[in-house]
Amino acid sequence: MILGIETSCDETAAALVTPEGGIRSNVVSSQADLHARYGGVVPEVASRRHLELISPVVREALAEAGASLDDVDRIAVTQGPGLIGALLVGLAAAKALAWSRRLPLVPVDHLRGHVASLYLEPDPLEPPFLCLLASGGHTLLLDVRGYHDERVLGTTLDDAAGEAFDKGARLLGLGYPGGGELDRIAREGDPDAYGFPVARVPGLDFSFSGLKTALLYATRDLSPGELDARRADLAASYQHAIVRALVQRVREAAARTGAGRVAVVGGVAANSELRASLPDAALAPLPLCTDNAAMIASAGRFGRAIRYPGYLGLDAYASR
Ligand code: KG4
Ligand code: ZN
């Protein structure tokens, strides 16, 4: 089996996946509560918590799979992009485990990991396909040609889609990270109550910062009582604008590339309106949308395994 390890942001995660892509265990320990009072992830706090959690989380992934390290053939670990200190904890743990058990190590790009959430059983997708990757840190349109071959067709010029959800949630007085909660509240609201603008930028790129400003203007003069009364409508209209922008670009990219299949991955792929708006798309399974290690192990099935001592020289990278 492949042991996957993921520590790029505020989730400490470990998973065991078979060479065929079957998930034997998928343990995610979220630090969200720890960071909520700061309204975002504090990198140094995240690194320290990863350090405390990495061993117990790996142990739990093994226990849940009914396995021991003897059953592990290779270790896959997120190398970047992400918070550098957080990444280093996972990478160092993976190196130590690989060294102690004489196992090869596969460094995995976190974004490729998100795409590889589509390659797992019971319903694995095969390239080629057009992929929208929308998370807290990235918004990318990818032309995925092979397991290790993708072109970037478009990206965000400012905020990522997940970041837009989180900033919107904050303006609406919701917790951090607010994407999921905004999604839930939006279900009670009218998506056409407010006409929030969707920026039109050239090519296949995205822009979400204007939208956030529009929400700021719509909320700043409201009393707490008025905000309570309008929260659902504001959430629904704001979400509708983000989803419209994403879906529009996906359709344009599909038309331009002639892609037969479209897929959606990343934390924002959990959004109920986005999922409903792309009924024919391959959608990452809900538990695999937000950060997890099963997707890293999945990518590790296709990556190059490095033997001792080669992997000792691997360094984490913060951006691609
Ligand atoms: O992929 P992910 O776990 O982390 C990154 O790699 O960035 O994505 C996290 C992002 C957060 O911004 C969160 O608010 C957003 O995904 N998210 C959602 C939903 N669930 C998570 N956004 C909209 N609707 C959701 N249901
Ligand atoms: Zn992610």
Coordinates of C-alpha atoms and ligand atoms in Angstrom, one line a residue:
M1 CA 0.0 0.0 0.0
I2 CA 0.9 3.6 -0.3
L3 CA 1.1 5.8 2.8
G4 CA 0.1 9.4 1.9
I5 CA 1.0 12.3 4.1
E6 CA -0.4 15.9 3.8
T7 CA 0.5 18.9 5.9
S8 CA 0.5 21.8 3.4
C9 CA -1.9 24.1 5.4
D10 CA -4.0 23.5 8.5
E11 CA -5.0 19.8 8.0
T12 CA -2.7 17.1 9.3
A13 CA -3.6 14.1 7.2
A14 CA -2.5 10.5 6.5
A15 CA -4.1 7.8 4.4
L16 CA -3.5 4.3 3.1
V17 CA -4.4 3.6 -0.5
T18 CA -3.9 0.4 -2.6
P19 CA -1.9 0.4 -5.9
E20 CA -5.3 0.1 -7.6
G21 CA -6.6 3.3 -6.0
G22 CA -8.8 1.7 -3.2
I23 CA -8.9 3.9 0.0
R24 CA -8.1 1.8 3.1
S25 CA -8.1 4.7 5.5
N26 CA -8.2 8.5 5.2
V27 CA -7.6 10.4 8.5
V28 CA -7.8 14.2 8.5
S29 CA -7.2 16.2 11.7
S30 CA -8.3 19.7 11.1
Q31 CA -6.8 22.6 13.0
A32 CA -9.6 25.0 11.9
D33 CA -10.8 25.5 15.5
L34 CA -7.3 26.5 16.6
H35 CA -7.0 29.2 13.9
A36 CA -10.7 30.4 13.9
R37 CA -10.1 33.0 16.6
Y38 CA -7.4 34.7 14.4
G39 CA -9.8 34.6 11.4
G40 CA -7.2 32.7 9.3
V41 CA -4.4 30.2 9.4
V42 CA -1.4 31.4 11.5
P43 CA 1.6 29.6 9.9
E44 CA 3.8 29.2 12.9
V45 CA 0.8 27.8 15.0
A46 CA 0.0 25.4 12.2
S47 CA 3.6 24.0 12.0
R48 CA 3.7 23.4 15.7
R49 CA 0.4 21.6 15.7
H50 CA 1.4 19.5 12.7
L51 CA 4.5 18.4 14.8
E52 CA 2.2 17.3 17.6
L53 CA -0.3 15.5 15.4
I54 CA 1.7 13.9 12.6
S55 CA 2.7 10.7 14.5
P56 CA -0.7 10.0 16.0
V57 CA -2.4 10.7 12.7
V58 CA -0.1 8.3 10.8
R59 CA -0.7 5.7 13.5
E60 CA -4.5 6.1 13.3
A61 CA -4.4 5.8 9.5
L62 CA -2.5 2.5 9.9
A63 CA -4.9 1.3 12.6
E64 CA -8.0 2.2 10.6
A65 CA -6.6 0.2 7.6
G66 CA -5.8 -2.7 9.9
A67 CA -2.2 -2.4 8.6
S68 CA 1.3 -1.9 9.9
L69 CA 4.3 -0.2 8.3
D70 CA 5.2 -3.7 7.0
D71 CA 2.3 -3.3 4.5
V72 CA 3.6 0.0 3.2
D73 CA 5.5 -0.1 -0.1
R74 CA 6.0 3.6 -0.7
I75 CA 5.4 6.9 1.0
A76 CA 3.9 9.8 -0.8
V77 CA 4.1 13.3 0.7
T78 CA 3.1 16.8 -0.3
Q79 CA 6.2 18.8 -1.2
G80 CA 4.4 22.1 -2.1
P81 CA 2.8 24.5 -2.7
G82 CA 1.7 25.6 0.8
L83 CA 3.0 27.0 4.1
I84 CA 6.7 26.2 4.1
G85 CA 7.0 25.4 7.8
A86 CA 3.9 23.2 7.7
L87 CA 5.2 21.3 4.6
L88 CA 8.5 20.7 6.2
V89 CA 6.9 18.8 9.1
G90 CA 5.2 16.4 6.7
L91 CA 8.3 16.1 4.5
A92 CA 10.6 15.4 7.4
A93 CA 8.2 12.8 8.9
A94 CA 8.0 11.1 5.5
K95 CA 11.8 11.1 5.1
A96 CA 12.2 9.6 8.5
L97 CA 9.6 6.9 8.0
A98 CA 11.1 6.1 4.5
W99 CA 14.6 5.9 5.9
S100 CA 13.6 3.7 8.9
R101 CA 11.7 1.2 6.8
R102 CA 14.0 1.4 3.6
L103 CA 11.0 2.6 1.6
P104 CA 11.0 4.8 -1.5
L105 CA 9.5 8.2 -1.3
V106 CA 7.4 10.1 -3.8
P107 CA 7.2 13.9 -3.6
V108 CA 3.7 15.1 -4.6
D109 CA 2.6 18.5 -5.8
H110 CA -0.5 19.5 -3.8
L111 CA -2.4 20.6 -6.8
R112 CA -1.7 17.4 -8.7
G113 CA -2.9 15.7 -5.5
H114 CA -6.3 17.5 -5.8
V115 CA -6.6 16.3 -9.4
A116 CA -5.7 12.8 -8.3
S117 CA -8.7 12.8 -6.0
L118 CA -10.5 11.8 -9.2
Y119 CA -8.3 8.7 -9.7
L120 CA -9.6 6.8 -6.7
E121 CA -12.1 3.9 -6.5
P122 CA -15.0 3.3 -6.8
D123 CA -15.4 5.5 -9.8
P124 CA -11.9 6.5 -11.1
L125 CA -11.6 9.0 -14.0
E126 CA -8.9 8.7 -16.6
P127 CA -7.2 11.6 -18.4
P128 CA -7.7 13.5 -20.7
F129 CA -10.2 15.9 -19.2
L130 CA -10.7 19.6 -18.5
C131 CA -10.3 20.3 -14.8
L132 CA -11.4 23.2 -12.6
L133 CA -9.3 23.2 -9.4
A134 CA -10.9 25.7 -7.0
S135 CA -9.5 25.8 -3.4
G136 CA -8.6 28.2 -0.7
G137 CA -5.3 29.0 -2.3
H138 CA -5.8 28.4 -6.0
T139 CA -8.2 28.7 -8.9
L140 CA -7.0 27.0 -12.0
L141 CA -8.4 25.7 -15.2
L142 CA -6.3 22.7 -16.3
D143 CA -6.1 20.8 -19.5
V144 CA -5.2 17.4 -18.0
R145 CA -3.7 15.3 -20.8
G146 CA -2.1 12.6 -18.7
Y147 CA -1.5 11.6 -15.0
H148 CA 1.6 13.8 -15.1
D149 CA 0.9 16.1 -17.9
E150 CA -1.3 19.2 -17.6
R151 CA -1.4 22.7 -19.0
V152 CA -2.7 25.8 -17.2
L153 CA -5.4 27.4 -19.3
G154 CA -6.5 30.0 -16.8
T155 CA -5.9 31.2 -13.2
T156 CA -7.1 33.9 -10.9
L157 CA -5.6 37.3 -11.2
D158 CA -6.3 38.1 -7.5
D159 CA -8.2 36.1 -4.9
A160 CA -8.8 32.3 -5.2
A161 CA -12.5 31.2 -5.3
G162 CA -12.2 29.6 -1.8
E163 CA -10.6 32.8 -0.5
A164 CA -13.6 34.8 -1.9
F165 CA -15.9 32.5 -0.1
D166 CA -14.0 32.9 3.2
K167 CA -13.7 36.7 2.9
G168 CA -17.5 36.9 2.0
A169 CA -18.3 34.7 5.0
R170 CA -16.3 37.0 7.2
L171 CA -18.2 40.0 6.0
L172 CA -21.4 38.2 6.8
G173 CA -20.3 37.4 10.3
L174 CA -19.7 33.7 9.8
G175 CA -16.8 31.7 11.2
Y176 CA -13.5 30.7 9.5
P177 CA -13.2 29.0 7.1
G178 CA -16.6 30.1 6.0
G179 CA -17.2 28.5 2.6
G180 CA -19.2 25.5 3.9
E181 CA -21.3 27.7 6.3
L182 CA -22.0 30.3 3.6
D183 CA -23.1 27.4 1.3
R184 CA -25.6 26.2 4.0
I185 CA -27.0 29.7 4.7
A186 CA -27.3 30.5 1.0
R187 CA -29.8 27.7 0.6
E188 CA -32.4 29.8 2.6
G189 CA -31.8 32.9 0.5
D190 CA -32.7 34.4 -2.9
P191 CA -29.7 34.2 -5.3
D192 CA -31.2 37.1 -7.4
A193 CA -31.8 39.4 -4.4
Y194 CA -28.6 41.3 -5.1
G195 CA -27.0 41.7 -8.5
F196 CA -23.4 41.2 -7.6
P197 CA -21.0 41.7 -10.6
V198 CA -18.8 39.0 -12.1
A199 CA -15.6 40.5 -13.4
R200 CA -14.9 39.9 -17.1
V201 CA -11.2 39.5 -17.6
P202 CA -9.6 38.5 -20.9
G203 CA -8.8 34.9 -21.8
L204 CA -9.7 32.2 -19.4
D205 CA -8.6 33.9 -16.2
F206 CA -10.7 34.7 -13.1
S207 CA -11.0 37.7 -10.8
F208 CA -12.9 37.8 -7.5
S209 CA -11.6 40.8 -5.7
G210 CA -14.3 43.2 -7.1
L211 CA -17.0 40.9 -5.9
K212 CA -15.7 41.0 -2.4
T213 CA -15.7 44.8 -2.5
A214 CA -19.3 44.8 -3.8
L215 CA -20.3 42.7 -0.8
L216 CA -18.5 45.0 1.5
Y217 CA -20.5 48.0 0.2
A218 CA -23.7 46.0 0.5
T219 CA -23.1 45.2 4.1
R220 CA -21.2 48.0 5.7
D221 CA -24.1 50.3 6.4
L222 CA -26.4 47.5 7.7
S223 CA -27.2 47.4 11.4
P224 CA -26.7 44.0 13.1
G225 CA -30.4 43.4 12.9
E226 CA -30.6 44.3 9.2
L227 CA -27.6 42.0 8.5
D228 CA -29.4 39.2 10.3
A229 CA -32.5 39.7 8.2
R230 CA -30.6 39.8 4.9
R231 CA -27.8 37.4 5.6
A232 CA -29.3 34.5 3.6
D233 CA -30.1 36.7 0.6
L234 CA -26.6 38.2 0.7
A235 CA -25.0 34.8 1.0
A236 CA -27.1 33.3 -1.8
S237 CA -26.5 36.2 -4.2
Y238 CA -22.7 36.3 -3.4
Q239 CA -22.3 32.5 -3.9
H240 CA -24.4 32.7 -7.1
A241 CA -21.9 35.3 -8.5
I242 CA -18.9 33.1 -7.7
V243 CA -20.5 30.0 -9.1
R244 CA -21.6 31.8 -12.2
A245 CA -18.1 33.0 -12.9
L246 CA -16.6 29.5 -12.4
V247 CA -19.2 27.8 -14.5
Q248 CA -19.0 30.3 -17.3
R249 CA -15.2 29.9 -17.6
V250 CA -15.5 26.1 -17.5
R251 CA -18.0 26.2 -20.4
E252 CA -15.8 28.6 -22.4
A253 CA -12.7 26.4 -21.8
A254 CA -14.6 23.3 -22.8
A255 CA -15.7 25.0 -26.0
R256 CA -12.2 26.3 -26.8
T257 CA -10.4 23.0 -26.1
G258 CA -13.1 20.7 -27.4
A259 CA -12.8 18.8 -24.1
G260 CA -15.2 15.9 -23.9
R261 CA -15.1 15.6 -20.1
V262 CA -15.1 18.2 -17.4
A263 CA -14.0 17.6 -13.8
V264 CA -14.1 19.8 -10.6
V265 CA -11.8 19.3 -7.6
G266 CA -10.6 21.3 -4.5
G267 CA -12.4 22.6 -1.4
V268 CA -14.9 24.7 -3.5
A269 CA -15.9 21.6 -5.4
A270 CA -17.8 20.8 -2.2
N271 CA -20.1 23.7 -2.9
S272 CA -23.7 22.5 -3.4
E273 CA -24.7 25.2 -6.0
L274 CA -21.5 24.5 -8.1
R275 CA -22.1 20.8 -8.0
A276 CA -25.8 21.3 -9.1
S277 CA -24.7 23.7 -11.9
L278 CA -22.4 21.1 -13.5
P279 CA -24.5 18.0 -13.5
D280 CA -22.5 16.3 -16.3
A281 CA -19.1 17.0 -14.7
A282 CA -17.0 14.4 -12.8
L283 CA -17.1 15.9 -9.3
A284 CA -14.5 14.9 -6.6
P285 CA -16.3 12.9 -4.0
L286 CA -17.3 15.2 -1.1
P287 CA -14.8 13.8 1.5
L288 CA -12.0 14.3 -1.0
C289 CA -12.7 17.9 -2.0
T290 CA -11.0 19.6 1.0
D291 CA -7.4 18.7 1.9
N292 CA -6.7 15.1 2.6
A293 CA -4.0 12.5 2.2
A294 CA -5.9 9.9 0.1
M295 CA -5.5 12.3 -2.8
I296 CA -1.8 12.6 -2.1
A297 CA -1.4 8.8 -2.0
S298 CA -3.4 8.6 -5.2
A299 CA -1.0 11.0 -6.9
G300 CA 1.9 9.0 -5.4
R301 CA 0.7 6.0 -7.5
F302 CA 1.8 7.8 -10.7
G303 CA 4.8 9.8 -9.4
R304 CA 8.5 8.9 -9.6
A305 CA 9.6 7.0 -6.4
I306 CA 13.0 8.2 -5.1
R307 CA 15.2 5.8 -3.2
Y308 CA 17.6 6.4 -0.3
P309 CA 19.6 8.6 -0.2
G310 CA 18.1 10.6 -3.1
Y311 CA 15.0 11.7 -1.2
L312 CA 17.0 13.2 1.7
G313 CA 17.9 16.2 -0.6
L314 CA 14.2 17.0 -1.3
D315 CA 13.1 20.5 -0.1
A316 CA 9.6 21.8 0.3
Y317 CA 8.4 24.7 -1.9
A318 CA 5.9 27.4 -1.0
S319 CA 4.7 28.2 -4.5
R320 CA 4.8 26.5 -7.8
Ligands
KG4_1 O1 -8.7 22.5 -1.0 P1 -8.8 23.1 0.3 O2 -9.2 22.2 1.5 O3 -7.5 23.8 0.8 C1 -6.6 24.4 -0.1 O4 -5.8 23.7 -0.8 O5 -6.7 25.7 -0.2 O6 -9.9 24.3 0.2 C2 -10.4 25.0 1.3 C3 -11.4 26.0 0.7 C4 -11.7 27.1 1.8 O7 -11.6 28.4 1.2 C5 -13.2 26.7 2.1 O8 -14.0 27.9 2.5 C6 -13.7 26.2 0.8 O9 -12.6 25.4 0.3 N1 -14.9 25.4 0.9 C7 -16.1 25.7 0.3 C8 -17.0 24.7 0.7 N2 -16.3 23.8 1.5 C9 -15.0 24.3 1.6 N3 -16.4 26.8 -0.5 C10 -17.7 26.8 -0.9 N4 -18.6 25.9 -0.5 C11 -18.3 24.9 0.2 N5 -19.3 24.0 0.5
ZN2 ZN -5.8 21.9 -1.1

